[in-house]
Short mmCIF file of C-alpha atoms and ligand atoms in Angstrom, two decimals:
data_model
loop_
_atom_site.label_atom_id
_atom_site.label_comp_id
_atom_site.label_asym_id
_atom_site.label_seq_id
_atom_site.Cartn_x
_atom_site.Cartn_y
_atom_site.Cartn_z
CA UNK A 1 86.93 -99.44 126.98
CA UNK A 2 87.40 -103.38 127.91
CA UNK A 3 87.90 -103.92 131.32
CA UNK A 4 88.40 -107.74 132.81
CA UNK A 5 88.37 -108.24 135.88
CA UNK A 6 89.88 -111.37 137.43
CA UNK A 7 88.44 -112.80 140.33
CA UNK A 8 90.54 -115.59 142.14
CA UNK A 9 89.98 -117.48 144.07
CA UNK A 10 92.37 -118.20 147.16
CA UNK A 11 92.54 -121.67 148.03
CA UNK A 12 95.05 -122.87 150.59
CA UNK A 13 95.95 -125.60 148.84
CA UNK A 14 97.71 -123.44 146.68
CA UNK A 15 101.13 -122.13 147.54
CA UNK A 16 101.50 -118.58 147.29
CA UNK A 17 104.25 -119.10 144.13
CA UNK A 18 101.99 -121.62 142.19
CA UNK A 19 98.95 -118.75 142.55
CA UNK A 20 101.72 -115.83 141.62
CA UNK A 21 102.52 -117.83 138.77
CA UNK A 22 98.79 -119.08 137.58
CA UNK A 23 97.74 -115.45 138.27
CA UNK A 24 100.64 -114.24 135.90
CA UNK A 25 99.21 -116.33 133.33
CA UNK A 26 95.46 -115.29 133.70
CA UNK A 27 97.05 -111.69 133.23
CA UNK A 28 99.43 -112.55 130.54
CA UNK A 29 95.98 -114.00 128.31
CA UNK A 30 93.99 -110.99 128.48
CA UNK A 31 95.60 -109.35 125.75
CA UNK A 32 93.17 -106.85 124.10
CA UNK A 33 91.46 -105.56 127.09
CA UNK A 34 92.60 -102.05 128.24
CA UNK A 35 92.47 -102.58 131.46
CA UNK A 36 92.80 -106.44 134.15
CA UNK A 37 91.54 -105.85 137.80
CA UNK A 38 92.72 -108.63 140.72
CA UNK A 39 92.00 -108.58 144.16
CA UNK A 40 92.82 -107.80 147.27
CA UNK A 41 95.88 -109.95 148.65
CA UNK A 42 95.22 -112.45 146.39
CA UNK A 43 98.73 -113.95 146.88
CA UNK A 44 98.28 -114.79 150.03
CA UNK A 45 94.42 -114.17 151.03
CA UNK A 46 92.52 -110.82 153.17
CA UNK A 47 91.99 -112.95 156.03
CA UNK A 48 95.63 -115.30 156.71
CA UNK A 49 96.76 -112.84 159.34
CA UNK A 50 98.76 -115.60 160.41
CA UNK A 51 101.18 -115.50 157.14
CA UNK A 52 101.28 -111.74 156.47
CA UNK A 53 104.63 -111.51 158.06
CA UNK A 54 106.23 -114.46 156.82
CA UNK A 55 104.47 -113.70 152.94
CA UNK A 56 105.67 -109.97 153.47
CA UNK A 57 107.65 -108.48 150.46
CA UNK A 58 109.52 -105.43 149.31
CA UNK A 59 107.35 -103.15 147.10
CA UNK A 60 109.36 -103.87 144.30
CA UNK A 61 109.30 -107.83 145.49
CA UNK A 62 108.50 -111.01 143.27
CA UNK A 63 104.81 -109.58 143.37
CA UNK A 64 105.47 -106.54 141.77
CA UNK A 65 108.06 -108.03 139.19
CA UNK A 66 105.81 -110.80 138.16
CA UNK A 67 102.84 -108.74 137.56
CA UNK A 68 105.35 -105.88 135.89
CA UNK A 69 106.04 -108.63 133.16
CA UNK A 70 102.46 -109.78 132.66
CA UNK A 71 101.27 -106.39 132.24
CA UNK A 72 103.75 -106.12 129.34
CA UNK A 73 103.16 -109.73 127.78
CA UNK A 74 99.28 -108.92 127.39
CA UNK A 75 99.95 -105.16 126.69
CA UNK A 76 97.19 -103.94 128.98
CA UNK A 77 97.04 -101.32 132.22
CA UNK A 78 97.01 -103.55 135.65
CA UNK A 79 95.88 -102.74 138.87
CA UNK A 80 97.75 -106.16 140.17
CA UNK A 81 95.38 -106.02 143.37
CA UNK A 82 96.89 -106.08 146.54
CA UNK A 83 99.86 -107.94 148.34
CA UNK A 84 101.57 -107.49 152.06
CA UNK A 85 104.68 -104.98 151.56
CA UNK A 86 107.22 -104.56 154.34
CA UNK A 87 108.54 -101.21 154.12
CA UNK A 88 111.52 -100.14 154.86
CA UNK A 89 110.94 -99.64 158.40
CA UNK A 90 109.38 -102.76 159.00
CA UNK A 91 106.08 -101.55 158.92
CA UNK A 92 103.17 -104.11 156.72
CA UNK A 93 101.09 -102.49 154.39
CA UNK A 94 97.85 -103.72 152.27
CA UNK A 95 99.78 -102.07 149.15
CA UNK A 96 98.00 -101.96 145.48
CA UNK A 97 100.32 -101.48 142.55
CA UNK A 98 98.94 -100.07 138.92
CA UNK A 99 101.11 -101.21 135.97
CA UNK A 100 101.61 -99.77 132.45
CA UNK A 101 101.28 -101.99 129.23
CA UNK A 102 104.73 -101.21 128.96
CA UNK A 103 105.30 -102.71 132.17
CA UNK A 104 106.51 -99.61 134.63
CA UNK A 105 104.84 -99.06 137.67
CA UNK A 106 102.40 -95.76 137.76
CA UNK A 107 101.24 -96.38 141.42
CA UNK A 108 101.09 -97.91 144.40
CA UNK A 109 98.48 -96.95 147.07
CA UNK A 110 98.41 -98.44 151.05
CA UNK A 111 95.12 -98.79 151.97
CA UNK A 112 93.88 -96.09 154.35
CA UNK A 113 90.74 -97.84 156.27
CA UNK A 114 92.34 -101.37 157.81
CA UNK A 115 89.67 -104.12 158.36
CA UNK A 116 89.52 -105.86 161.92
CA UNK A 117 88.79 -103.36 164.73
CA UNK A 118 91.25 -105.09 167.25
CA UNK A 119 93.13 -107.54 165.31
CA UNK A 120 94.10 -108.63 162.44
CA UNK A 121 95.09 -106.21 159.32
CA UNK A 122 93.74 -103.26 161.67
CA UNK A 123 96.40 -103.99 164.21
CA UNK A 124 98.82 -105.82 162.01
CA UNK A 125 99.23 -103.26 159.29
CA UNK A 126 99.95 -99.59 158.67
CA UNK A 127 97.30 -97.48 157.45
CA UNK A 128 97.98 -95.81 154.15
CA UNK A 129 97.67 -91.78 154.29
CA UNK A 130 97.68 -90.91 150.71
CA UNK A 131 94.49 -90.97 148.19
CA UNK A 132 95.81 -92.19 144.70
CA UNK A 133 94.74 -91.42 140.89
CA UNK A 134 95.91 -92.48 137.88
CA UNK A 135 95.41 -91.13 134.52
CA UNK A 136 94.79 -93.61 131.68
CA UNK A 137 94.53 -92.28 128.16
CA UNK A 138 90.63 -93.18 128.23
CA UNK A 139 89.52 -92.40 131.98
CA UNK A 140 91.10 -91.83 135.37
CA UNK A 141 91.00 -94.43 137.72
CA UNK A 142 90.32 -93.80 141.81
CA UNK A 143 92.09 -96.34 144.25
CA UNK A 144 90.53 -98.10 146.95
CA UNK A 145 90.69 -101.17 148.65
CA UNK A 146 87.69 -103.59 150.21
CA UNK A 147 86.91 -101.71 153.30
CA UNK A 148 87.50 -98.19 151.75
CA UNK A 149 84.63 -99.04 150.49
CA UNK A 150 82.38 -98.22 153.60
CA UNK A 151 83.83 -94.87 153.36
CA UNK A 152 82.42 -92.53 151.73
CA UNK A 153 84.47 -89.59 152.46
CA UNK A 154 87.58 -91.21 150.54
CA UNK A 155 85.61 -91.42 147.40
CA UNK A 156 84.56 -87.88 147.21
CA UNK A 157 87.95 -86.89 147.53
CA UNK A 158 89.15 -89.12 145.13
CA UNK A 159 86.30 -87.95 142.62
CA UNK A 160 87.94 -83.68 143.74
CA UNK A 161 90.84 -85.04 141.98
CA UNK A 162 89.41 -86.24 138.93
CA UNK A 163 88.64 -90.15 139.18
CA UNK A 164 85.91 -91.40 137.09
CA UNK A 165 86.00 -94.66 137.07
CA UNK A 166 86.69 -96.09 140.66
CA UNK A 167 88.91 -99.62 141.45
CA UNK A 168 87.98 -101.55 144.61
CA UNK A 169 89.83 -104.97 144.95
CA UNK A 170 88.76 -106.26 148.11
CA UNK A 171 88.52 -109.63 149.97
CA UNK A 172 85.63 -109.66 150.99
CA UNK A 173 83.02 -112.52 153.01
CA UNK A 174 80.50 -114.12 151.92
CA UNK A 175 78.44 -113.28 155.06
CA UNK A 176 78.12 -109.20 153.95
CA UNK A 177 77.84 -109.70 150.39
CA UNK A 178 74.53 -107.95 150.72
CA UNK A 179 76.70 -104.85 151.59
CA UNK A 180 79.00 -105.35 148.84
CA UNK A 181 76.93 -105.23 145.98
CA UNK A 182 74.15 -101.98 147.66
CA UNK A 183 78.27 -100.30 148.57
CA UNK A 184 79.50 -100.62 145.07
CA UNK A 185 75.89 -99.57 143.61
CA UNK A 186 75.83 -96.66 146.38
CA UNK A 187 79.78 -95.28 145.28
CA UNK A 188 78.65 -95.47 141.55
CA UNK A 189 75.77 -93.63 141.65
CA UNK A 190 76.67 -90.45 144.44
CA UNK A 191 80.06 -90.19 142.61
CA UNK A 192 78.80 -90.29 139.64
CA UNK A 193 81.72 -92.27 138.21
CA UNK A 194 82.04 -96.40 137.02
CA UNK A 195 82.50 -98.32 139.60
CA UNK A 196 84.52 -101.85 139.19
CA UNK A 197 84.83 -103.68 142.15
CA UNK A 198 86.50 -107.28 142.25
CA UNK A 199 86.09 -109.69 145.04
CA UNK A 200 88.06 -113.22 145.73
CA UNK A 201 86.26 -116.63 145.34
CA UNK A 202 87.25 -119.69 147.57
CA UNK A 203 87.83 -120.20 151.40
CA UNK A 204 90.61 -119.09 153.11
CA UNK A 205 91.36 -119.05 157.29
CA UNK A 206 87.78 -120.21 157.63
CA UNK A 207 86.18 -117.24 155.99
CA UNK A 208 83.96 -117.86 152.68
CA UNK A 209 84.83 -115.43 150.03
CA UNK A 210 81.27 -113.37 148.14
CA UNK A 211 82.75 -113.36 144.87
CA UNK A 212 80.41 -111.68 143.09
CA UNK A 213 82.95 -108.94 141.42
CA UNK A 214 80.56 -106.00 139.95
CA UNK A 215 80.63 -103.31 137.40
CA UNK A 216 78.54 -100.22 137.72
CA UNK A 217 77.96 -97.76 135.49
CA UNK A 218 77.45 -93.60 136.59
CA UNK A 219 73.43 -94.30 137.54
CA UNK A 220 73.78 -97.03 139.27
CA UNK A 221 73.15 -99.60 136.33
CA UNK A 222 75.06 -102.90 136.66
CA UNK A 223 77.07 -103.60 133.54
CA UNK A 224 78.18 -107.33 134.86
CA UNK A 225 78.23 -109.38 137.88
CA UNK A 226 80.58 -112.53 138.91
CA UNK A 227 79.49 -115.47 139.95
CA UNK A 228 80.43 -117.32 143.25
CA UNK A 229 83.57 -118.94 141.60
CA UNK A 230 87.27 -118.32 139.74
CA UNK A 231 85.98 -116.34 137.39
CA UNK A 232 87.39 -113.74 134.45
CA UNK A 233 84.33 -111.09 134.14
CA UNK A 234 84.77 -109.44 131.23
CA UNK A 235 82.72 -105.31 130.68
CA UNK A 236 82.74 -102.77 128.09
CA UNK A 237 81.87 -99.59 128.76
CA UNK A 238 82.19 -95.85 127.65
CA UNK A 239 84.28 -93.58 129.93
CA UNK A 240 82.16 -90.39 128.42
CA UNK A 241 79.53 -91.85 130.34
CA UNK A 242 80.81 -90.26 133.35
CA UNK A 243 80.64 -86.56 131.87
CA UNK A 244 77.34 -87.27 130.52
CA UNK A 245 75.70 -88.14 134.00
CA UNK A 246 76.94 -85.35 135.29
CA UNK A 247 75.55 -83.20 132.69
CA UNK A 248 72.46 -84.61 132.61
CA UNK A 249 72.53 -84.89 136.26
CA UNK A 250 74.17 -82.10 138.11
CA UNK A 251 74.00 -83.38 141.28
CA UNK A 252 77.77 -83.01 142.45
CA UNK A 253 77.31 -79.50 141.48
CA UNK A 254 75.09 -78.84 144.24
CA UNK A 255 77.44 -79.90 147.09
CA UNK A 256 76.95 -77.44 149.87
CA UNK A 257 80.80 -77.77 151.27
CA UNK A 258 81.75 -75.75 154.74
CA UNK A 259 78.44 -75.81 156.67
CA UNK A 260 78.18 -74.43 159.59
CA UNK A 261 78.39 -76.95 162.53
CA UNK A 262 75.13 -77.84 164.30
CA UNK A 263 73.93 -75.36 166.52
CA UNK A 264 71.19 -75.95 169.67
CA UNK A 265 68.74 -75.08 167.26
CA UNK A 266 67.05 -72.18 169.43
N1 LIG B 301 89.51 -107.17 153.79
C1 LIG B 301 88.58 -106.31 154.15
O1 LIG B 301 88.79 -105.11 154.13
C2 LIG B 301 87.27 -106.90 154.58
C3 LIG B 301 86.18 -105.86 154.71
C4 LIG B 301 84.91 -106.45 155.21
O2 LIG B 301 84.81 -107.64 155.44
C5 LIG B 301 83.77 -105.56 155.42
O3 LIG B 301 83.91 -104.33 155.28
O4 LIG B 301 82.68 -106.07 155.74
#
């Protein structure tokens, strides 16, 4: 399986159309990969709190429709990333979208875990409530977003309902890359499962972007790494890999699930 993961990078400068439409094009070129990967928010960057509102759109807004088509023109499976949806009610979400190569959407997943403690997305956005799979024809993906990724929890109950390869696009700084690259390595290998994680490049509201966008394989291995700039990583890998681990290596099978809770110990 080809996987290529696109890591952008969000520059200011940029208007949020002219980066739609460049990212579009990126999208549109990797015909013959089975699977493109973009970030989180790329449209509009993780850290502009300041435009979420105004760069809000529907879930089926110009985000989703441009990244429907480009999904079709290259004939691959998309997780577009992330963008800011306004549902319905109002309410902002940090919402991913998974295409088909025929261009329909499969999913869309809000991100649970909002970055920022007392401000920003944390305050600013809903929190998503549902975990997501989907099942391509060669593995089953597991969707997270950037700081998911500090939660364990999420990924073993994405992994109970059948992910094997897990997709993290995230925004995330430069400053913590250290805990971006031992997170992604740690998911991989006590899940079992690949791991493809893609980061932005760039600096946006002041905050310099790690880059670095990572594959890891079932033990841990990893398969390719990003750089610090714009950058399409391109990985191969075999989705049987995940059943073989966990033959080889049981571990999951020896989850003790429903202990008691801690006692005074006398
Ligand atoms: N956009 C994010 O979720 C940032 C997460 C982050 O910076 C961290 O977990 O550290």
């Amino acid at each position: 399986m080809r996987a290529s993961l696109i890591q952008i990078a969000v520059d200011p400068d940029e208007s949020v159309n002219s980066r739609r439409d460049r990212v579009a094009s990126l999208v549109s070129d990797q015909r013959g990969a089975d699977l493109v990967v973009l970030p989180e928010l790329w449209p509009v960057g993780a850290f502009a709190y300041t435009a979420f509102a105004d760069e809000a759109e529907p879930l089926r807004g110009p985000t989703h429709d441009l990244m429907a088509k480009a999904a079709a023109d290259a004939g691959v499976w998309l997780h577009a990333g992330s963008f800011v949806e306004r549902a319905d009610d109002g309410t902002l979400y940090n919402t991913s979208l998974v295409f088909t190569p025929e261009g329909e959407r499969a999913a869309a997943y809000r991100k649970i875990h909002r970055f920022g403690f007392d401000k920003g997305e944390a305050v600013m956005m809903g929190a998503g409530e549902d975990l997501v799979t989907v099942a391509l024809p060669q593995t089953t993906l597991g969707l997270a977003t950037c700081y998911d990724l500090r939660f364990p929890e999420l990924f073993r109950g994405l992994v109970d309902a059948g992910a094997q390869t897990l997709v993290i696009p995230a925004g995330w700084p430069e400053r913590r890359r250290a805990h971006w690259t031992l997170l992604a390595q740690a998911r991989a290998v006590e899940n079992q499962a690949y791991v493809l994680a893609v980061g932005t490049a760039g600096t946006h509201a002041g905050v310099e972007q790690a880059g670095h966008s990572i594959a890891v394989d079932p033990w841990g291995e990893v398969l390719a790494e990003a750089g610090a700039g714009e950058e399409v990583l391109t990985v191969e890998f075999d989705p049987a890999g995940v059943t073989a681990t966990r033959e080889q290596f049981p571990a999951l099978k020896d989850r003790r699930l429903g202990l008691a809770p801690p006692s005074s110990g006398r």
